[in-house]
Coordinates of C-alpha atoms in Angstrom, one line a residue:
M2 CA 156.1 89.8 194.9
T3 CA 156.0 90.3 191.3
S4 CA 153.0 89.7 189.5
L5 CA 152.4 86.3 187.9
E6 CA 149.7 87.6 185.5
G7 CA 149.5 85.2 182.6
A8 CA 151.8 82.7 183.9
V9 CA 149.7 79.7 183.2
D10 CA 149.8 80.7 179.6
A11 CA 153.4 81.7 179.6
T12 CA 154.1 78.1 180.9
R13 CA 151.6 76.2 178.9
Q14 CA 153.3 77.3 175.5
N15 CA 156.3 75.0 176.4
G16 CA 154.1 72.1 175.3
G17 CA 150.9 72.7 176.9
Y18 CA 151.5 72.2 180.8
P19 CA 149.2 69.0 181.5
R20 CA 147.7 70.3 185.0
P21 CA 146.7 73.8 184.0
Q22 CA 145.3 75.0 187.6
M23 CA 148.4 74.0 189.4
V24 CA 151.4 74.9 187.3
R25 CA 155.3 75.1 188.0
A26 CA 157.8 76.8 185.8
A27 CA 160.1 73.7 185.5
W28 CA 158.9 70.2 184.2
H29 CA 159.8 68.1 181.6
D30 CA 157.4 66.5 179.0
M31 CA 157.8 62.8 178.6
S32 CA 155.7 62.3 175.5
G33 CA 157.5 61.1 172.4
D34 CA 159.1 57.6 171.4
W35 CA 159.1 54.8 173.9
D36 CA 159.9 51.3 173.7
F37 CA 156.9 48.9 173.6
A38 CA 155.9 45.4 173.8
R39 CA 152.6 43.5 173.6
D40 CA 152.1 40.9 176.3
D41 CA 148.8 39.0 174.8
E42 CA 149.4 36.0 177.2
M43 CA 150.1 38.3 180.1
T44 CA 153.0 36.2 181.0
A45 CA 156.2 38.6 181.0
T46 CA 157.6 39.6 183.9
L47 CA 159.8 42.9 184.6
G48 CA 162.9 41.0 183.9
N49 CA 161.9 39.3 180.7
V50 CA 160.0 41.8 178.3
H51 CA 160.9 41.8 174.8
F52 CA 160.7 45.4 173.8
D53 CA 160.7 45.0 170.0
R54 CA 159.0 48.1 168.8
S55 CA 158.6 52.1 169.3
I56 CA 155.4 53.7 170.2
V57 CA 154.5 57.5 170.3
V58 CA 153.2 58.4 173.9
P59 CA 150.7 59.5 174.8
Y60 CA 148.6 58.1 171.9
P61 CA 147.3 54.6 172.6
P62 CA 148.6 51.6 170.7
E63 CA 145.2 51.2 168.8
S64 CA 145.6 54.6 167.1
P65 CA 147.5 55.5 163.9
A66 CA 149.5 58.3 165.6
S67 CA 151.0 55.9 168.1
G68 CA 153.2 54.0 165.1
I69 CA 151.5 50.9 166.3
H70 CA 147.9 51.1 165.1
E71 CA 146.9 47.5 166.3
A72 CA 143.2 47.8 166.9
G73 CA 142.7 44.3 168.0
F74 CA 142.3 43.1 171.6
L75 CA 145.4 44.3 173.6
P76 CA 145.1 42.7 177.2
C77 CA 148.4 43.7 178.3
V78 CA 151.0 46.0 177.0
W79 CA 154.4 47.4 178.4
Y80 CA 156.2 50.4 177.8
R81 CA 160.3 51.6 178.6
R82 CA 161.7 55.1 178.2
V83 CA 165.1 56.2 179.7
F84 CA 165.8 59.5 181.2
G85 CA 168.8 61.1 182.2
V86 CA 170.6 64.3 183.6
D87 CA 169.3 66.8 181.1
E88 CA 165.6 65.8 181.6
L89 CA 166.0 66.0 185.3
R90 CA 167.5 69.4 185.1
A91 CA 164.6 70.7 182.8
A92 CA 162.3 69.2 185.3
G93 CA 163.7 71.5 187.9
F94 CA 166.2 69.2 189.9
S95 CA 168.6 70.9 192.2
S96 CA 169.9 70.2 195.6
E97 CA 167.2 72.5 197.2
R98 CA 164.4 70.4 195.3
T99 CA 164.8 66.8 196.7
R100 CA 161.8 64.8 195.5
T101 CA 161.3 64.0 191.8
L102 CA 157.6 63.1 190.9
L103 CA 156.6 61.3 187.6
H104 CA 152.9 62.4 186.5
F105 CA 150.7 60.3 184.8
G106 CA 147.5 61.9 183.1
A107 CA 145.6 58.7 182.6
V108 CA 146.6 54.9 181.8
D109 CA 143.9 52.6 180.8
H110 CA 143.1 50.6 183.0
A111 CA 145.4 49.0 185.4
A112 CA 149.1 50.2 185.6
Q113 CA 152.4 49.2 187.4
V114 CA 155.3 51.8 187.3
W115 CA 158.7 50.7 188.0
V116 CA 162.3 53.2 187.7
N117 CA 165.5 51.4 187.8
G118 CA 163.7 48.2 188.6
E119 CA 161.9 49.2 191.8
L120 CA 158.1 49.5 191.8
V121 CA 157.2 53.1 192.5
A122 CA 153.3 53.1 191.7
T123 CA 150.2 50.8 191.2
H124 CA 146.9 52.6 190.0
V125 CA 143.7 51.3 188.9
G126 CA 141.3 53.2 186.8
G127 CA 141.7 54.4 183.2
Q128 CA 140.3 57.8 183.4
S129 CA 142.0 59.1 186.4
P130 CA 145.5 60.7 187.0
F131 CA 148.2 59.5 189.4
T132 CA 151.7 60.3 190.4
A133 CA 154.7 58.1 191.3
D134 CA 157.5 59.7 193.7
V135 CA 160.6 58.3 192.1
S136 CA 163.1 60.2 194.2
N137 CA 164.2 56.8 196.2
A138 CA 164.7 54.8 193.2
L139 CA 166.4 57.6 191.3
R140 CA 170.1 57.6 189.9
P141 CA 170.3 61.5 189.6
G142 CA 173.9 61.4 188.1
S143 CA 173.1 58.8 185.1
D144 CA 170.6 57.3 183.2
N145 CA 167.4 56.1 184.7
V146 CA 164.8 53.5 183.2
V147 CA 161.0 53.8 183.6
V148 CA 159.1 50.8 182.8
V149 CA 155.0 50.8 182.7
R150 CA 152.7 47.6 182.5
A151 CA 149.0 48.3 181.4
V152 CA 146.4 45.8 181.7
D153 CA 143.1 46.2 180.1
L154 CA 141.0 43.2 179.6
P155 CA 138.9 43.7 176.6
D156 CA 136.0 41.4 177.6
N157 CA 135.8 43.0 181.3
V158 CA 132.4 44.8 181.3
S159 CA 132.6 45.4 184.9
V160 CA 135.3 48.1 184.4
P161 CA 134.2 51.7 183.2
R162 CA 134.4 50.9 179.5
G163 CA 132.7 54.0 178.1
K164 CA 132.3 53.9 174.4
Q165 CA 135.2 51.3 174.1
D166 CA 133.8 48.2 172.4
W167 CA 134.0 44.8 174.1
R168 CA 133.9 43.2 170.8
E169 CA 136.9 43.2 168.5
E170 CA 135.6 45.2 165.7
P171 CA 133.4 48.5 166.4
H172 CA 129.6 48.3 166.0
S173 CA 126.8 50.7 166.5
I174 CA 127.9 53.4 168.9
W175 CA 130.9 51.8 169.9
Y176 CA 134.6 52.3 169.1
H177 CA 138.0 51.1 169.2
R178 CA 139.5 50.6 172.5
T179 CA 142.2 53.0 174.1
T180 CA 144.7 50.8 175.9
G181 CA 147.6 52.1 178.2
I182 CA 149.0 55.5 178.1
W183 CA 146.7 58.1 176.5
Q184 CA 147.1 61.3 178.4
P185 CA 150.5 63.2 179.1
V186 CA 153.3 61.8 181.1
W187 CA 155.7 64.4 182.8
L188 CA 158.6 64.7 185.1
E189 CA 158.6 67.3 187.8
C190 CA 161.2 68.2 190.9
V191 CA 159.7 69.7 193.7
P192 CA 160.9 70.6 197.4
R193 CA 160.8 68.0 200.5
C194 CA 157.5 69.6 201.5
A195 CA 155.4 70.6 198.3
I196 CA 152.1 72.0 197.2
D197 CA 150.4 68.7 196.5
S198 CA 146.9 70.2 195.1
V199 CA 144.9 73.6 195.1
T200 CA 141.1 73.5 194.9
W201 CA 139.0 76.8 194.5
S202 CA 135.3 77.7 195.2
S203 CA 133.8 81.0 195.2
D204 CA 130.7 82.8 197.0
I205 CA 129.3 85.5 195.0
P206 CA 126.8 87.1 197.9
S207 CA 130.0 87.2 200.3
A208 CA 132.6 88.4 197.9
T209 CA 134.9 85.7 198.9
V210 CA 137.2 82.8 197.3
D211 CA 137.8 79.7 199.4
L212 CA 141.2 77.9 198.7
A213 CA 142.0 74.3 199.9
V214 CA 145.7 73.3 199.9
R215 CA 146.9 70.0 200.5
L216 CA 150.5 69.8 201.3
Q217 CA 152.9 66.7 200.6
G218 CA 155.9 65.9 202.8
D219 CA 157.4 67.2 206.2
V220 CA 155.7 70.4 206.7
P221 CA 158.2 72.8 208.6
Q222 CA 157.1 74.3 211.7
N223 CA 156.0 78.1 211.4
S224 CA 155.3 77.7 207.7
W225 CA 152.7 79.8 205.7
I226 CA 150.6 79.9 202.9
R227 CA 150.1 83.0 200.9
V228 CA 147.7 83.5 197.9
V229 CA 147.6 86.4 195.6
L230 CA 144.6 87.1 193.4
E231 CA 144.9 89.3 190.3
H232 CA 143.3 90.3 187.1
E233 CA 144.6 92.2 184.2
G234 CA 147.8 93.2 186.3
E235 CA 145.2 94.7 189.1
L236 CA 145.7 93.1 192.6
L237 CA 142.2 92.1 193.8
A238 CA 143.3 90.5 197.2
E239 CA 146.0 88.9 199.1
S240 CA 146.1 87.0 202.0
R241 CA 148.6 84.6 204.5
V242 CA 147.7 82.1 206.9
R243 CA 149.7 79.9 209.3
T244 CA 149.6 76.1 208.2
M245 CA 148.2 74.9 211.6
R246 CA 147.1 71.6 210.4
E247 CA 149.8 69.2 208.9
G248 CA 149.0 68.3 205.5
S249 CA 146.3 70.7 204.6
C250 CA 145.1 74.6 204.9
R251 CA 142.2 76.3 204.1
I252 CA 141.9 80.0 203.3
R253 CA 138.9 82.3 202.8
V254 CA 139.8 85.7 200.8
V255 CA 137.5 88.7 200.7
I256 CA 137.7 90.3 197.2
P257 CA 136.9 93.9 197.8
H258 CA 136.0 94.6 194.3
Q259 CA 133.0 92.3 194.6
L260 CA 131.6 94.3 197.7
N261 CA 130.3 96.7 195.3
G262 CA 127.0 95.6 194.1
Q263 CA 127.0 97.9 191.2
Q264 CA 130.1 96.3 189.7
Y265 CA 130.4 92.9 191.0
E266 CA 129.2 91.2 187.9
E267 CA 132.3 92.4 185.8
L268 CA 134.3 89.9 187.1
L269 CA 132.0 87.0 186.8
W270 CA 132.6 84.0 184.6
S271 CA 129.9 83.3 181.8
P272 CA 130.3 82.0 178.1
S273 CA 129.8 85.7 177.1
N274 CA 132.4 86.9 179.4
P275 CA 134.9 84.1 180.6
T276 CA 137.0 86.2 183.0
L277 CA 139.6 84.1 184.8
I278 CA 141.3 85.3 187.9
S279 CA 145.0 84.5 188.0
A280 CA 146.2 83.1 191.5
T281 CA 149.5 82.5 193.0
V282 CA 149.8 80.1 195.7
V283 CA 152.9 80.2 197.8
L284 CA 154.2 77.7 200.7
E285 CA 156.6 80.0 202.5
Q286 CA 158.6 80.1 205.8
A287 CA 158.0 82.5 208.5
D288 CA 160.4 85.3 207.1
A289 CA 158.5 84.8 203.8
S290 CA 161.1 83.0 201.7
P291 CA 159.3 80.8 199.2
I292 CA 159.7 76.8 199.9
D293 CA 157.4 76.1 197.0
V294 CA 155.2 78.5 194.3
V295 CA 152.7 77.3 191.8
S296 CA 150.4 79.7 189.5
S297 CA 146.7 78.7 189.0
Y298 CA 143.6 80.3 188.2
L299 CA 140.0 80.4 188.9
G300 CA 136.3 81.6 187.8
L301 CA 133.8 83.4 190.0
R302 CA 130.4 82.4 189.3
S303 CA 127.4 80.2 190.7
V304 CA 125.4 77.3 189.3
A305 CA 121.8 76.4 190.3
V306 CA 118.5 75.3 189.2
S307 CA 115.0 76.8 189.5
T308 CA 111.8 74.9 188.9
E309 CA 112.0 75.9 184.9
H310 CA 115.7 76.9 184.5
L311 CA 119.5 76.5 184.9
L312 CA 120.9 79.5 186.7
L313 CA 124.4 80.8 185.8
N314 CA 125.1 83.6 188.4
D315 CA 121.6 83.5 189.5
R316 CA 120.4 84.3 186.0
P317 CA 118.5 81.7 183.6
I318 CA 120.5 80.5 180.7
A319 CA 119.6 78.7 178.0
V320 CA 121.4 75.4 177.3
R321 CA 122.4 75.0 173.9
A322 CA 124.6 71.8 174.1
I323 CA 126.4 69.5 171.4
L324 CA 127.3 66.1 172.6
A325 CA 131.0 65.6 171.8
Q326 CA 132.7 62.2 171.8
N327 CA 136.0 63.6 171.7
Y328 CA 137.2 61.1 169.8
W329 CA 139.9 61.5 166.7
P330 CA 140.8 59.2 163.7
E331 CA 144.5 59.5 164.3
T332 CA 144.8 59.6 168.0
H333 CA 141.3 58.0 169.2
L334 CA 140.7 59.3 172.8
A335 CA 143.8 61.2 173.2
A336 CA 144.6 64.6 171.8
S337 CA 147.4 67.2 171.6
D338 CA 146.8 70.5 173.2
E339 CA 146.2 72.3 169.9
M340 CA 143.6 69.7 169.0
L341 CA 141.7 70.1 172.4
R342 CA 141.9 73.8 171.8
R343 CA 140.4 73.5 168.4
E344 CA 137.8 71.4 169.8
V345 CA 136.3 74.0 172.0
E346 CA 136.7 76.6 169.2
L347 CA 134.6 74.7 166.7
I348 CA 131.9 73.8 169.3
I349 CA 131.7 77.8 170.1
E350 CA 131.9 78.8 166.2
L351 CA 129.0 76.3 165.6
G352 CA 126.7 78.4 168.1
F353 CA 126.8 76.2 171.2
N354 CA 127.5 77.4 174.6
T355 CA 127.7 74.1 176.2
A356 CA 129.6 70.6 175.6
R357 CA 128.4 67.4 177.0
V358 CA 131.6 65.2 176.7
H359 CA 130.3 61.8 176.4
Q360 CA 131.4 58.8 178.4
K361 CA 134.9 60.1 179.0
A362 CA 136.6 62.2 181.7
E363 CA 138.6 64.5 179.4
D364 CA 142.1 65.9 179.7
P365 CA 142.1 68.9 182.0
R366 CA 143.6 70.7 179.2
F367 CA 140.4 70.7 177.3
L368 CA 138.7 72.0 180.5
Y369 CA 141.3 74.9 180.3
W370 CA 140.3 75.9 177.2
A371 CA 136.5 75.9 177.8
D372 CA 137.4 78.0 181.0
R373 CA 139.3 80.3 179.0
L374 CA 137.2 80.5 175.8
G375 CA 133.8 80.6 177.4
L376 CA 132.2 77.1 177.0
M377 CA 130.1 75.3 179.6
V378 CA 130.6 71.5 180.4
W379 CA 128.5 68.5 181.4
A380 CA 131.3 66.6 182.9
E381 CA 130.8 62.7 182.7
T382 CA 133.0 59.5 183.1
A383 CA 133.1 56.1 181.2
N384 CA 130.3 53.8 182.6
A385 CA 130.7 50.0 183.0
Y386 CA 128.2 47.9 181.5
A387 CA 127.6 45.4 184.5
F388 CA 126.2 45.9 187.7
D389 CA 128.3 44.1 190.2
A390 CA 130.5 44.7 193.4
Q391 CA 133.5 45.4 191.0
A392 CA 131.4 47.7 188.7
V393 CA 130.2 49.7 191.9
S394 CA 133.5 50.2 193.5
A395 CA 135.5 50.9 190.2
L396 CA 133.0 53.8 189.5
M397 CA 132.8 55.3 192.8
Q398 CA 136.6 55.3 193.5
E399 CA 137.3 56.7 189.9
W400 CA 134.4 59.3 190.0
T401 CA 135.7 60.5 193.5
T402 CA 139.1 61.2 191.9
I403 CA 137.5 62.9 188.7
V404 CA 135.2 65.3 190.6
Q405 CA 138.4 66.1 193.0
R406 CA 140.3 67.0 190.1
D407 CA 138.1 68.9 187.9
L408 CA 135.9 70.5 190.5
S409 CA 137.9 74.1 190.3
H410 CA 137.0 74.5 186.7
P411 CA 134.5 77.2 186.3
S412 CA 133.3 75.8 182.8
I413 CA 131.7 72.6 184.5
V414 CA 128.2 73.4 185.3
V415 CA 126.6 69.9 185.6
W416 CA 128.1 66.5 186.9
V417 CA 126.8 63.3 185.1
P418 CA 128.0 60.1 186.8
L419 CA 125.7 57.7 184.8
N420 CA 124.0 57.7 181.3
E421 CA 121.0 55.7 180.0
S422 CA 121.3 53.3 182.8
W423 CA 124.6 51.9 181.6
G424 CA 125.6 49.3 184.2
V425 CA 122.3 49.7 186.0
Q426 CA 120.2 48.5 183.3
H427 CA 117.5 47.1 185.5
I428 CA 117.3 50.1 187.8
S429 CA 113.4 50.3 187.3
H430 CA 112.9 46.9 189.2
D431 CA 116.3 46.4 191.1
A432 CA 116.3 48.4 194.5
R433 CA 120.2 47.7 194.8
Q434 CA 120.8 49.9 191.3
Q435 CA 118.4 52.6 192.5
A436 CA 120.6 52.8 195.7
F437 CA 123.6 53.1 193.7
S438 CA 122.3 55.6 191.4
R439 CA 121.0 57.8 194.4
S440 CA 124.3 57.0 196.2
I441 CA 126.8 58.3 193.5
A442 CA 124.6 61.1 192.8
D443 CA 124.7 62.2 196.6
L444 CA 128.5 61.4 196.8
T445 CA 128.9 63.8 193.9
R446 CA 127.1 66.6 196.0
A447 CA 129.2 65.8 199.2
L448 CA 132.5 66.1 197.3
D449 CA 130.9 69.4 195.6
G450 CA 127.8 71.0 196.7
S451 CA 128.0 73.8 194.2
R452 CA 126.5 72.4 190.9
P453 CA 123.6 70.4 189.9
V454 CA 124.1 66.6 189.5
V455 CA 122.2 64.3 187.0
S456 CA 121.6 60.8 188.5
N457 CA 121.1 59.0 185.2
D458 CA 120.9 60.8 182.1
G459 CA 118.3 60.1 179.7
W460 CA 116.0 58.2 181.8
E461 CA 115.0 56.2 184.7
H462 CA 116.2 59.1 187.3
T463 CA 116.5 58.7 190.8
A464 CA 118.1 61.7 192.6
S465 CA 118.6 64.4 189.5
D466 CA 118.5 68.0 189.8
I467 CA 117.6 68.4 186.3
W468 CA 115.2 66.1 184.2
T469 CA 116.9 64.8 180.9
I470 CA 115.3 63.3 178.3
H471 CA 117.0 61.3 175.0
D472 CA 114.6 61.4 171.8
Y473 CA 115.8 60.3 168.5
E474 CA 112.5 61.2 166.8
S475 CA 113.4 62.3 163.2
D476 CA 110.1 64.2 162.4
P477 CA 110.3 67.8 163.6
E478 CA 106.5 68.1 163.5
V479 CA 106.4 65.0 166.1
L480 CA 109.0 66.9 168.3
T481 CA 107.2 70.3 168.1
D482 CA 104.0 68.5 169.2
R483 CA 105.6 66.4 171.9
Y484 CA 107.2 69.4 173.5
R485 CA 104.6 72.2 173.0
D486 CA 103.2 72.5 176.5
D487 CA 103.8 71.6 180.2
R488 CA 100.9 69.1 180.3
R489 CA 102.3 66.8 177.7
L490 CA 105.7 67.1 179.1
R491 CA 104.5 66.3 182.6
T492 CA 102.6 63.3 181.3
M493 CA 105.8 61.9 180.0
L494 CA 107.7 62.5 182.9
E495 CA 105.2 60.9 185.0
G496 CA 105.3 57.6 182.5
F497 CA 107.7 56.4 179.6
G498 CA 109.6 58.5 177.5
P499 CA 110.4 58.4 173.8
A500 CA 112.7 55.4 174.0
G501 CA 110.2 53.2 175.9
R502 CA 112.0 53.7 179.4
R503 CA 110.5 55.0 182.5
M504 CA 111.4 58.6 183.1
T505 CA 111.6 58.0 187.0
A506 CA 112.9 54.8 188.6
T507 CA 111.5 55.8 192.2
G508 CA 108.0 57.6 191.6
R509 CA 106.4 60.9 190.6
P510 CA 108.9 63.4 189.4
D511 CA 109.5 66.6 191.5
M512 CA 109.1 69.9 189.7
L513 CA 112.6 70.6 188.1
P514 CA 114.1 72.1 185.0
V515 CA 113.7 69.8 181.7
M516 CA 116.1 69.4 179.0
V517 CA 116.4 67.0 175.9
T518 CA 120.1 66.2 176.3
E519 CA 120.3 63.8 173.2
F520 CA 118.4 64.2 170.0
G521 CA 119.2 64.4 166.4
G522 CA 121.8 62.2 165.4
V523 CA 121.1 62.6 161.7
S524 CA 123.6 60.9 159.5
L525 CA 124.8 62.3 156.1
S526 CA 125.7 59.0 154.6
T527 CA 129.0 58.6 152.6
G528 CA 127.8 55.4 151.1
S529 CA 130.4 53.2 152.7
E530 CA 129.3 50.1 154.3
G531 CA 128.5 50.4 157.9
D532 CA 127.8 54.1 158.0
W533 CA 125.1 54.7 161.0
G534 CA 122.9 57.2 162.5
Y535 CA 119.6 57.5 164.1
S536 CA 118.2 58.8 160.6
T537 CA 119.9 59.1 157.5
E538 CA 120.0 61.5 154.7
T539 CA 122.0 61.0 151.5
D540 CA 121.9 64.9 150.2
P541 CA 123.9 67.6 152.0
A542 CA 120.8 69.9 151.2
A543 CA 118.3 67.5 152.9
F544 CA 121.0 66.8 155.7
E545 CA 121.0 70.8 156.4
A546 CA 117.1 71.1 156.3
R547 CA 116.6 68.1 158.5
V548 CA 119.1 69.1 161.2
T549 CA 118.0 72.9 161.2
A550 CA 114.4 71.7 161.7
I551 CA 115.2 69.4 164.4
I552 CA 117.1 71.9 166.4
R553 CA 114.5 74.5 166.0
A554 CA 111.8 72.1 167.1
V555 CA 113.5 71.2 170.3
G556 CA 115.2 74.5 170.9
S557 CA 111.9 76.6 170.7
A558 CA 109.9 74.4 172.9
R559 CA 108.9 76.5 175.6
P560 CA 108.7 73.9 178.5
L561 CA 112.4 73.1 177.9
A562 CA 115.4 74.7 179.6
G563 CA 117.7 73.6 177.1
F564 CA 118.9 70.8 174.7
C565 CA 121.9 68.8 173.6
Y566 CA 122.4 67.9 170.0
T567 CA 124.1 64.7 168.9
Q568 CA 126.5 65.0 167.7
L569 CA 129.8 67.1 167.2
T570 CA 131.6 65.1 164.6
D571 CA 131.3 61.6 162.9
T572 CA 133.3 59.1 165.0
G573 CA 133.9 55.6 163.3
Q574 CA 131.1 54.2 161.8
E575 CA 128.7 56.7 163.8
T576 CA 128.4 59.3 160.9
N577 CA 125.9 61.5 162.5
G578 CA 128.2 64.3 163.2
L579 CA 127.7 68.1 162.2
L580 CA 131.4 67.7 161.4
Y581 CA 133.2 65.0 159.4
A582 CA 135.6 62.9 161.6
D583 CA 138.4 65.3 160.4
R584 CA 136.4 68.3 161.5
T585 CA 135.5 69.5 158.2
P586 CA 132.0 71.1 158.4
K587 CA 129.5 69.1 156.6
V588 CA 127.3 72.4 156.3
P589 CA 128.6 75.9 156.5
I590 CA 129.4 76.7 159.9
E591 CA 127.5 80.2 160.0
R592 CA 124.2 78.4 158.8
I593 CA 124.5 75.8 161.8
R594 CA 125.0 78.7 163.8
T595 CA 122.1 80.7 162.6
A596 CA 120.0 77.4 163.4
V597 CA 121.2 76.9 166.8
H598 CA 120.7 80.5 167.9
G599 CA 117.5 80.7 166.2
S600 CA 116.1 78.1 168.1
A601 CA 117.0 80.0 171.6

């Protein structure tokens, strides 16, 4: 078999393949102009929608980049696009590839999809991907029409909303909504039996990599899975196993290079050495002829906690994180591959080694760039604001899908299913809300036992592996005094935190590493009405001095294992970024970098 080293990058150059850990050579990007219609009364049906405008997919209709730019309430919207023979050919259609798949990265919030008038998919969950098998509805020799209906009720606070405002105009820390399609849509043709997903994990002491493959379709008798691992043109390992169980297959591969204890660290992934292992996964017949082939990658690394530190590859690592809303003025929550790459680059240039992507399950392309460029990620998702059966069910289902989608990314080092008691506002007094917090933390561990979990970031913890504190004190001297020794910190953890909330919802805290995961929030006022921050400076020099002093006060506190500064960019009326909304730095990047590194 020829080496596919670099195949992921080569394929991604064709528009940035949307699913970077399972790449096929043939696919067709469905972004661009689609027909669009509003349905504010929610009375339209498939046969009577009046498509009167054009929208640029995948940008949400609230955003300028979409061409619609209507930021009011949009409870229901419709999309339509025609695709034909050329698009199918680009997606790999042939007599041997008999199933055609239409992939959606994310549609907010509930979606229905029709092809040529036939309902091919329904999906609920605005942060998670789904796929429609359109094979039976397809007309391969002529034009085909895909229609998408998206419902996102703006006043429903029982669905995961994240930072999307429930009021018509953004206020405080909430922003314009994102309705409908906001992540890539693409077309792909696959064999009757094809690889549906690949999931990677590694164990450093045993020098092994585990691969879980899920297959879709009728699995041929006497078929096999072959996996090839390479790095910089060198074959690291190759294994082939029989598909004994229909629909799934697990392979454990030993990497001989890693058995040498004096050299095993050379291939470990870390921010300073973001080594990625190229992988080729082949579903093949007994004679080794391929049925389906995908290229992938993985990172060898471990994450754990001690009583005082986050451990990466069994070594303490100081977390220097930035809170990233990943929201752009022109595109809102959506972004191009180039924008996502630049976001990762800016975070690293500013001196941070970690991003906490806030109240958003980010596009997998962002995680790809974090993997490749060396940025640790705390992975969150959008939370609801109410506590009821709908909210519990919605978050549990969507979080399960997100964890399963993203758990192979080496950059993700911590899972955060809940933030600041959003959706569990009475957790200190309500046993049901405590049970939910514990349950979703344990669900996360059941899905992925290889990473720490924060049960409720900021305060009122139930089952966290790290104690996290949110503290927007603006006086550096107060911060220095507050975190100067273990005794004061312990007293806080046993009682109330800086925001006046209990630090634990369930009793005395265990001995775990402690981090301040939101602080700073200093606004450099532009003089515009509505500028908002946790504290404000009007002069760039004073802004730099305040930010530097705050970062150093928290970053140099001996009892803390790390920090997360708020925030990367100005976002809407929240003008407390280190960068303006257009990503221009407020302070020379090298000076922020010096402050961040000087705090470690």
